[in-house]
Amino acid sequence: MAYEHKPGTGTIFKVDDKKSENYPDYKGKIVLQDGTKQDIALWVKDTERGKYFSAKISEPYVAPDTSSVETDKGDDLPF
């Protein structure tokens, strides 16, 4: 049985293999108080006043299902 977060909790992990400079430093999953599951990404920012996190919360990523894509055979083409 996979671990399920309780509402208002989540986990964040350090990204060791950043794919680009814009890629987040940390990524994770959270569950909002209403039970909605969300992805979270954090970037470490450094300013004159010190370091801080910049965060983005988004809908969970779902990979496109390419196995059920139908190909149009073009039977209805007028030529």
PDB file of N, CA and C in Angstrom:
ATOM      1  N   MET A   1       0.841  -1.177   0.000  1.00  0.00           N
ATOM      2  CA  MET A   1       0.000   0.000   0.000  1.00  0.00           C
ATOM      3  C   MET A   1       0.888   1.243   0.000  1.00  0.00           C
ATOM      4  N   ALA A   2       0.651   2.159  -0.905  1.00  0.00           N
ATOM      5  CA  ALA A   2       1.437   3.379  -1.026  1.00  0.00           C
ATOM      6  C   ALA A   2       1.044   4.362   0.073  1.00  0.00           C
ATOM      7  N   TYR A   3       2.008   5.183   0.461  1.00  0.00           N
ATOM      8  CA  TYR A   3       1.754   6.197   1.482  1.00  0.00           C
ATOM      9  C   TYR A   3       0.824   7.272   0.929  1.00  0.00           C
ATOM     10  N   GLU A   4      -0.161   7.644   1.692  1.00  0.00           N
ATOM     11  CA  GLU A   4      -1.097   8.705   1.317  1.00  0.00           C
ATOM     12  C   GLU A   4      -0.940   9.862   2.288  1.00  0.00           C
ATOM     13  N   HIS A   5      -0.722  11.057   1.749  1.00  0.00           N
ATOM     14  CA  HIS A   5      -0.634  12.239   2.596  1.00  0.00           C
ATOM     15  C   HIS A   5      -1.998  12.573   3.178  1.00  0.00           C
ATOM     16  N   LYS A   6      -1.970  13.111   4.366  1.00  0.00           N
ATOM     17  CA  LYS A   6      -3.187  13.619   4.977  1.00  0.00           C
ATOM     18  C   LYS A   6      -3.379  15.064   4.514  1.00  0.00           C
ATOM     19  N   PRO A   7      -4.607  15.566   4.537  1.00  0.00           N
ATOM     20  CA  PRO A   7      -4.841  16.962   4.139  1.00  0.00           C
ATOM     21  C   PRO A   7      -3.956  17.930   4.937  1.00  0.00           C
ATOM     22  N   GLY A   8      -3.374  18.878   4.218  1.00  0.00           N
ATOM     23  CA  GLY A   8      -2.504  19.869   4.844  1.00  0.00           C
ATOM     24  C   GLY A   8      -1.061  19.421   5.002  1.00  0.00           C
ATOM     25  N   THR A   9      -0.697  18.294   4.375  1.00  0.00           N
ATOM     26  CA  THR A   9       0.680  17.793   4.485  1.00  0.00           C
ATOM     27  C   THR A   9       1.260  17.532   3.100  1.00  0.00           C
ATOM     28  N   GLY A  10       2.552  17.225   3.065  1.00  0.00           N
ATOM     29  CA  GLY A  10       3.214  16.904   1.809  1.00  0.00           C
ATOM     30  C   GLY A  10       4.664  16.543   2.033  1.00  0.00           C
ATOM     31  N   THR A  11       5.353  16.258   0.946  1.00  0.00           N
ATOM     32  CA  THR A  11       6.781  15.955   0.989  1.00  0.00           C
ATOM     33  C   THR A  11       7.473  16.691  -0.150  1.00  0.00           C
ATOM     34  N   ILE A  12       8.712  17.097   0.125  1.00  0.00           N
ATOM     35  CA  ILE A  12       9.522  17.799  -0.871  1.00  0.00           C
ATOM     36  C   ILE A  12      10.913  17.176  -0.853  1.00  0.00           C
ATOM     37  N   PHE A  13      11.476  16.931  -2.036  1.00  0.00           N
ATOM     38  CA  PHE A  13      12.792  16.316  -2.161  1.00  0.00           C
ATOM     39  C   PHE A  13      13.709  17.190  -3.012  1.00  0.00           C
ATOM     40  N   LYS A  14      14.981  17.174  -2.694  1.00  0.00           N
ATOM     41  CA  LYS A  14      15.979  17.922  -3.462  1.00  0.00           C
ATOM     42  C   LYS A  14      16.157  17.269  -4.823  1.00  0.00           C
ATOM     43  N   VAL A  15      16.244  18.085  -5.854  1.00  0.00           N
ATOM     44  CA  VAL A  15      16.468  17.606  -7.222  1.00  0.00           C
ATOM     45  C   VAL A  15      17.980  17.593  -7.448  1.00  0.00           C
ATOM     46  N   ASP A  16      18.550  16.414  -7.597  1.00  0.00           N
ATOM     47  CA  ASP A  16      20.000  16.292  -7.773  1.00  0.00           C
ATOM     48  C   ASP A  16      20.438  16.433  -9.220  1.00  0.00           C
ATOM     49  N   ASP A  17      19.544  16.162 -10.160  1.00  0.00           N
ATOM     50  CA  ASP A  17      19.908  16.215 -11.581  1.00  0.00           C
ATOM     51  C   ASP A  17      19.070  17.255 -12.316  1.00  0.00           C
ATOM     52  N   LYS A  18      19.324  18.522 -12.018  1.00  0.00           N
ATOM     53  CA  LYS A  18      18.580  19.602 -12.673  1.00  0.00           C
ATOM     54  C   LYS A  18      18.833  19.552 -14.173  1.00  0.00           C
ATOM     55  N   LYS A  19      17.754  19.590 -14.956  1.00  0.00           N
ATOM     56  CA  LYS A  19      17.860  19.488 -16.408  1.00  0.00           C
ATOM     57  C   LYS A  19      18.246  20.807 -17.060  1.00  0.00           C
ATOM     58  N   SER A  20      17.994  21.934 -16.358  1.00  0.00           N
ATOM     59  CA  SER A  20      18.377  23.250 -16.853  1.00  0.00           C
ATOM     60  C   SER A  20      18.440  24.204 -15.664  1.00  0.00           C
ATOM     61  N   GLU A  21      18.897  25.419 -15.899  1.00  0.00           N
ATOM     62  CA  GLU A  21      19.003  26.406 -14.829  1.00  0.00           C
ATOM     63  C   GLU A  21      17.618  26.789 -14.286  1.00  0.00           C
ATOM     64  N   ASN A  22      16.600  26.713 -15.132  1.00  0.00           N
ATOM     65  CA  ASN A  22      15.239  27.061 -14.718  1.00  0.00           C
ATOM     66  C   ASN A  22      14.515  25.935 -13.994  1.00  0.00           C
ATOM     67  N   TYR A  23      15.085  24.741 -13.996  1.00  0.00           N
ATOM     68  CA  TYR A  23      14.463  23.591 -13.347  1.00  0.00           C
ATOM     69  C   TYR A  23      14.465  23.801 -11.836  1.00  0.00           C
ATOM     70  N   PRO A  24      13.425  23.366 -11.119  1.00  0.00           N
ATOM     71  CA  PRO A  24      13.356  23.603  -9.676  1.00  0.00           C
ATOM     72  C   PRO A  24      14.488  22.912  -8.909  1.00  0.00           C
ATOM     73  N   ASP A  25      14.843  23.500  -7.754  1.00  0.00           N
ATOM     74  CA  ASP A  25      15.847  22.907  -6.867  1.00  0.00           C
ATOM     75  C   ASP A  25      15.232  21.800  -6.012  1.00  0.00           C
ATOM     76  N   TYR A  26      13.936  21.904  -5.755  1.00  0.00           N
ATOM     77  CA  TYR A  26      13.202  20.918  -4.962  1.00  0.00           C
ATOM     78  C   TYR A  26      11.851  20.681  -5.620  1.00  0.00           C
ATOM     79  N   LYS A  27      11.356  19.433  -5.533  1.00  0.00           N
ATOM     80  CA  LYS A  27      10.034  19.088  -6.069  1.00  0.00           C
ATOM     81  C   LYS A  27       9.343  18.164  -5.091  1.00  0.00           C
ATOM     82  N   GLY A  28       8.016  18.173  -5.123  1.00  0.00           N
ATOM     83  CA  GLY A  28       7.288  17.282  -4.241  1.00  0.00           C
ATOM     84  C   GLY A  28       5.805  17.269  -4.519  1.00  0.00           C
ATOM     85  N   LYS A  29       5.089  16.652  -3.582  1.00  0.00           N
ATOM     86  CA  LYS A  29       3.642  16.515  -3.670  1.00  0.00           C
ATOM     87  C   LYS A  29       3.046  16.987  -2.348  1.00  0.00           C
ATOM     88  N   ILE A  30       1.907  17.674  -2.443  1.00  0.00           N
ATOM     89  CA  ILE A  30       1.194  18.115  -1.255  1.00  0.00           C
ATOM     90  C   ILE A  30      -0.287  17.810  -1.424  1.00  0.00           C
ATOM     91  N   VAL A  31      -0.996  17.794  -0.294  1.00  0.00           N
ATOM     92  CA  VAL A  31      -2.444  17.654  -0.303  1.00  0.00           C
ATOM     93  C   VAL A  31      -2.996  18.867   0.437  1.00  0.00           C
ATOM     94  N   LEU A  32      -3.830  19.640  -0.246  1.00  0.00           N
ATOM     95  CA  LEU A  32      -4.427  20.820   0.359  1.00  0.00           C
ATOM     96  C   LEU A  32      -5.441  20.415   1.425  1.00  0.00           C
ATOM     97  N   GLN A  33      -5.884  21.381   2.217  1.00  0.00           N
ATOM     98  CA  GLN A  33      -6.834  21.106   3.296  1.00  0.00           C
ATOM     99  C   GLN A  33      -8.125  20.455   2.803  1.00  0.00           C
ATOM    100  N   ASP A  34      -8.524  20.777   1.572  1.00  0.00           N
ATOM    101  CA  ASP A  34      -9.761  20.197   1.030  1.00  0.00           C
ATOM    102  C   ASP A  34      -9.545  18.828   0.391  1.00  0.00           C
ATOM    103  N   GLY A  35      -8.302  18.308   0.455  1.00  0.00           N
ATOM    104  CA  GLY A  35      -7.993  16.988  -0.096  1.00  0.00           C
ATOM    105  C   GLY A  35      -7.474  17.002  -1.518  1.00  0.00           C
ATOM    106  N   THR A  36      -7.394  18.174  -2.149  1.00  0.00           N
ATOM    107  CA  THR A  36      -6.899  18.292  -3.515  1.00  0.00           C
ATOM    108  C   THR A  36      -5.400  18.012  -3.560  1.00  0.00           C
ATOM    109  N   LYS A  37      -4.994  17.099  -4.426  1.00  0.00           N
ATOM    110  CA  LYS A  37      -3.577  16.780  -4.588  1.00  0.00           C
ATOM    111  C   LYS A  37      -2.929  17.766  -5.548  1.00  0.00           C
ATOM    112  N   GLN A  38      -1.726  18.238  -5.208  1.00  0.00           N
ATOM    113  CA  GLN A  38      -1.011  19.225  -6.007  1.00  0.00           C
ATOM    114  C   GLN A  38       0.471  18.876  -6.064  1.00  0.00           C
ATOM    115  N   ASP A  39       1.133  19.293  -7.132  1.00  0.00           N
ATOM    116  CA  ASP A  39       2.590  19.224  -7.212  1.00  0.00           C
ATOM    117  C   ASP A  39       3.139  20.546  -6.693  1.00  0.00           C
ATOM    118  N   ILE A  40       4.335  20.513  -6.095  1.00  0.00           N
ATOM    119  CA  ILE A  40       4.974  21.732  -5.623  1.00  0.00           C
ATOM    120  C   ILE A  40       6.415  21.743  -6.120  1.00  0.00           C
ATOM    121  N   ALA A  41       6.868  22.905  -6.530  1.00  0.00           N
ATOM    122  CA  ALA A  41       8.258  23.081  -6.982  1.00  0.00           C
ATOM    123  C   ALA A  41       8.834  24.283  -6.236  1.00  0.00           C
ATOM    124  N   LEU A  42      10.087  24.169  -5.810  1.00  0.00           N
ATOM    125  CA  LEU A  42      10.760  25.239  -5.076  1.00  0.00           C
ATOM    126  C   LEU A  42      12.080  25.581  -5.740  1.00  0.00           C
ATOM    127  N   TRP A  43      12.375  26.871  -5.799  1.00  0.00           N
ATOM    128  CA  TRP A  43      13.652  27.358  -6.293  1.00  0.00           C
ATOM    129  C   TRP A  43      14.328  28.112  -5.155  1.00  0.00           C
ATOM    130  N   VAL A  44      15.636  27.915  -4.964  1.00  0.00           N
ATOM    131  CA  VAL A  44      16.389  28.662  -3.960  1.00  0.00           C
ATOM    132  C   VAL A  44      16.855  29.956  -4.607  1.00  0.00           C
ATOM    133  N   LYS A  45      16.475  31.070  -4.017  1.00  0.00           N
ATOM    134  CA  LYS A  45      16.852  32.395  -4.514  1.00  0.00           C
ATOM    135  C   LYS A  45      17.821  33.025  -3.513  1.00  0.00           C
ATOM    136  N   ASP A  46      18.784  33.781  -4.024  1.00  0.00           N
ATOM    137  CA  ASP A  46      19.780  34.430  -3.172  1.00  0.00           C
ATOM    138  C   ASP A  46      19.776  35.928  -3.458  1.00  0.00           C
ATOM    139  N   THR A  47      19.521  36.732  -2.434  1.00  0.00           N
ATOM    140  CA  THR A  47      19.487  38.184  -2.588  1.00  0.00           C
ATOM    141  C   THR A  47      20.389  38.828  -1.543  1.00  0.00           C
ATOM    142  N   GLU A  48      20.453  40.132  -1.562  1.00  0.00           N
ATOM    143  CA  GLU A  48      21.238  40.864  -0.568  1.00  0.00           C
ATOM    144  C   GLU A  48      20.725  40.601   0.842  1.00  0.00           C
ATOM    145  N   ARG A  49      19.445  40.362   0.977  1.00  0.00           N
ATOM    146  CA  ARG A  49      18.831  40.132   2.295  1.00  0.00           C
ATOM    147  C   ARG A  49      18.938  38.683   2.746  1.00  0.00           C
ATOM    148  N   GLY A  50      19.434  37.799   1.882  1.00  0.00           N
ATOM    149  CA  GLY A  50      19.594  36.393   2.238  1.00  0.00           C
ATOM    150  C   GLY A  50      18.916  35.456   1.263  1.00  0.00           C
ATOM    151  N   LYS A  51      18.951  34.182   1.595  1.00  0.00           N
ATOM    152  CA  LYS A  51      18.341  33.161   0.746  1.00  0.00           C
ATOM    153  C   LYS A  51      16.885  32.954   1.130  1.00  0.00           C
ATOM    154  N   TYR A  52      16.095  32.578   0.120  1.00  0.00           N
ATOM    155  CA  TYR A  52      14.692  32.261   0.357  1.00  0.00           C
ATOM    156  C   TYR A  52      14.231  31.277  -0.711  1.00  0.00           C
ATOM    157  N   PHE A  53      13.036  30.710  -0.508  1.00  0.00           N
ATOM    158  CA  PHE A  53      12.427  29.811  -1.477  1.00  0.00           C
ATOM    159  C   PHE A  53      11.377  30.565  -2.283  1.00  0.00           C
ATOM    160  N   SER A  54      11.362  30.324  -3.574  1.00  0.00           N
ATOM    161  CA  SER A  54      10.283  30.743  -4.448  1.00  0.00           C
ATOM    162  C   SER A  54       9.512  29.468  -4.775  1.00  0.00           C
ATOM    163  N   ALA A  55       8.189  29.497  -4.676  1.00  0.00           N
ATOM    164  CA  ALA A  55       7.400  28.276  -4.822  1.00  0.00           C
ATOM    165  C   ALA A  55       6.355  28.397  -5.926  1.00  0.00           C
ATOM    166  N   LYS A  56       6.019  27.239  -6.509  1.00  0.00           N
ATOM    167  CA  LYS A  56       4.937  27.149  -7.489  1.00  0.00           C
ATOM    168  C   LYS A  56       4.149  25.877  -7.196  1.00  0.00           C
ATOM    169  N   ILE A  57       2.833  26.024  -7.090  1.00  0.00           N
ATOM    170  CA  ILE A  57       1.944  24.880  -6.886  1.00  0.00           C
ATOM    171  C   ILE A  57       1.148  24.702  -8.172  1.00  0.00           C
ATOM    172  N   SER A  58       1.035  23.451  -8.626  1.00  0.00           N
ATOM    173  CA  SER A  58       0.331  23.191  -9.881  1.00  0.00           C
ATOM    174  C   SER A  58      -0.421  21.869  -9.808  1.00  0.00           C
ATOM    175  N   GLU A  59      -1.309  21.691 -10.767  1.00  0.00           N
ATOM    176  CA  GLU A  59      -2.027  20.417 -10.889  1.00  0.00           C
ATOM    177  C   GLU A  59      -1.003  19.296 -11.094  1.00  0.00           C
ATOM    178  N   PRO A  60      -1.262  18.105 -10.570  1.00  0.00           N
ATOM    179  CA  PRO A  60      -0.327  16.998 -10.770  1.00  0.00           C
ATOM    180  C   PRO A  60      -0.114  16.704 -12.254  1.00  0.00           C
ATOM    181  N   TYR A  61       1.135  16.427 -12.611  1.00  0.00           N
ATOM    182  CA  TYR A  61       1.475  16.114 -13.994  1.00  0.00           C
ATOM    183  C   TYR A  61       0.962  14.723 -14.341  1.00  0.00           C
ATOM    184  N   VAL A  62       0.302  14.634 -15.469  1.00  0.00           N
ATOM    185  CA  VAL A  62      -0.164  13.350 -15.983  1.00  0.00           C
ATOM    186  C   VAL A  62       0.435  13.190 -17.370  1.00  0.00           C
ATOM    187  N   ALA A  63       1.241  12.151 -17.535  1.00  0.00           N
ATOM    188  CA  ALA A  63       1.878  11.898 -18.831  1.00  0.00           C
ATOM    189  C   ALA A  63       0.809  11.561 -19.869  1.00  0.00           C
ATOM    190  N   PRO A  64       0.951  12.072 -21.082  1.00  0.00           N
ATOM    191  CA  PRO A  64      -0.029  11.751 -22.120  1.00  0.00           C
ATOM    192  C   PRO A  64      -0.029  10.255 -22.425  1.00  0.00           C
ATOM    193  N   ASP A  65      -1.213   9.715 -22.629  1.00  0.00           N
ATOM    194  CA  ASP A  65      -1.355   8.302 -22.956  1.00  0.00           C
ATOM    195  C   ASP A  65      -1.252   8.145 -24.465  1.00  0.00           C
ATOM    196  N   THR A  66      -0.106   7.719 -24.936  1.00  0.00           N
ATOM    197  CA  THR A  66       0.100   7.584 -26.379  1.00  0.00           C
ATOM    198  C   THR A  66      -0.363   6.233 -26.911  1.00  0.00           C
ATOM    199  N   SER A  67      -0.692   5.304 -26.019  1.00  0.00           N
ATOM    200  CA  SER A  67      -1.087   3.976 -26.488  1.00  0.00           C
ATOM    201  C   SER A  67      -2.503   3.958 -27.057  1.00  0.00           C
ATOM    202  N   SER A  68      -3.355   4.891 -26.645  1.00  0.00           N
ATOM    203  CA  SER A  68      -4.740   4.866 -27.115  1.00  0.00           C
ATOM    204  C   SER A  68      -5.030   5.934 -28.168  1.00  0.00           C
ATOM    205  N   VAL A  69      -4.000   6.533 -28.715  1.00  0.00           N
ATOM    206  CA  VAL A  69      -4.200   7.551 -29.741  1.00  0.00           C
ATOM    207  C   VAL A  69      -4.605   6.866 -31.047  1.00  0.00           C
ATOM    208  N   GLU A  70      -5.763   7.288 -31.572  1.00  0.00           N
ATOM    209  CA  GLU A  70      -6.227   6.715 -32.827  1.00  0.00           C
ATOM    210  C   GLU A  70      -5.649   7.517 -33.984  1.00  0.00           C
ATOM    211  N   THR A  71      -5.293   6.837 -35.023  1.00  0.00           N
ATOM    212  CA  THR A  71      -4.787   7.534 -36.208  1.00  0.00           C
ATOM    213  C   THR A  71      -5.927   7.669 -37.202  1.00  0.00           C
ATOM    214  N   ASP A  72      -5.994   8.828 -37.802  1.00  0.00           N
ATOM    215  CA  ASP A  72      -7.028   9.106 -38.796  1.00  0.00           C
ATOM    216  C   ASP A  72      -6.582   8.481 -40.115  1.00  0.00           C
ATOM    217  N   LYS A  73      -7.379   7.578 -40.633  1.00  0.00           N
ATOM    218  CA  LYS A  73      -7.023   6.892 -41.868  1.00  0.00           C
ATOM    219  C   LYS A  73      -7.347   7.739 -43.097  1.00  0.00           C
ATOM    220  N   GLY A  74      -8.028   8.867 -42.898  1.00  0.00           N
ATOM    221  CA  GLY A  74      -8.301   9.757 -44.010  1.00  0.00           C
ATOM    222  C   GLY A  74      -9.400   9.277 -44.925  1.00  0.00           C
ATOM    223  N   ASP A  75     -10.273   8.385 -44.471  1.00  0.00           N
ATOM    224  CA  ASP A  75     -11.331   7.854 -45.328  1.00  0.00           C
ATOM    225  C   ASP A  75     -12.359   8.912 -45.730  1.00  0.00           C
ATOM    226  N   ASP A  76     -12.453   9.991 -44.964  1.00  0.00           N
ATOM    227  CA  ASP A  76     -13.458  10.996 -45.265  1.00  0.00           C
ATOM    228  C   ASP A  76     -12.887  12.177 -46.059  1.00  0.00           C
ATOM    229  N   LEU A  77     -11.708  12.030 -46.604  1.00  0.00           N
ATOM    230  CA  LEU A  77     -11.113  13.107 -47.386  1.00  0.00           C
ATOM    231  C   LEU A  77     -11.786  13.186 -48.750  1.00  0.00           C
ATOM    232  N   PRO A  78     -12.011  14.415 -49.248  1.00  0.00           N
ATOM    233  CA  PRO A  78     -12.740  14.565 -50.513  1.00  0.00           C
ATOM    234  C   PRO A  78     -11.894  14.250 -51.747  1.00  0.00           C
ATOM    235  N   PHE A  79     -10.645  13.883 -51.607  1.00  0.00           N
ATOM    236  CA  PHE A  79      -9.831  13.582 -52.781  1.00  0.00           C
ATOM    237  C   PHE A  79      -9.179  12.239 -52.684  1.00  0.00           C
TER     238      PHE A  79
END
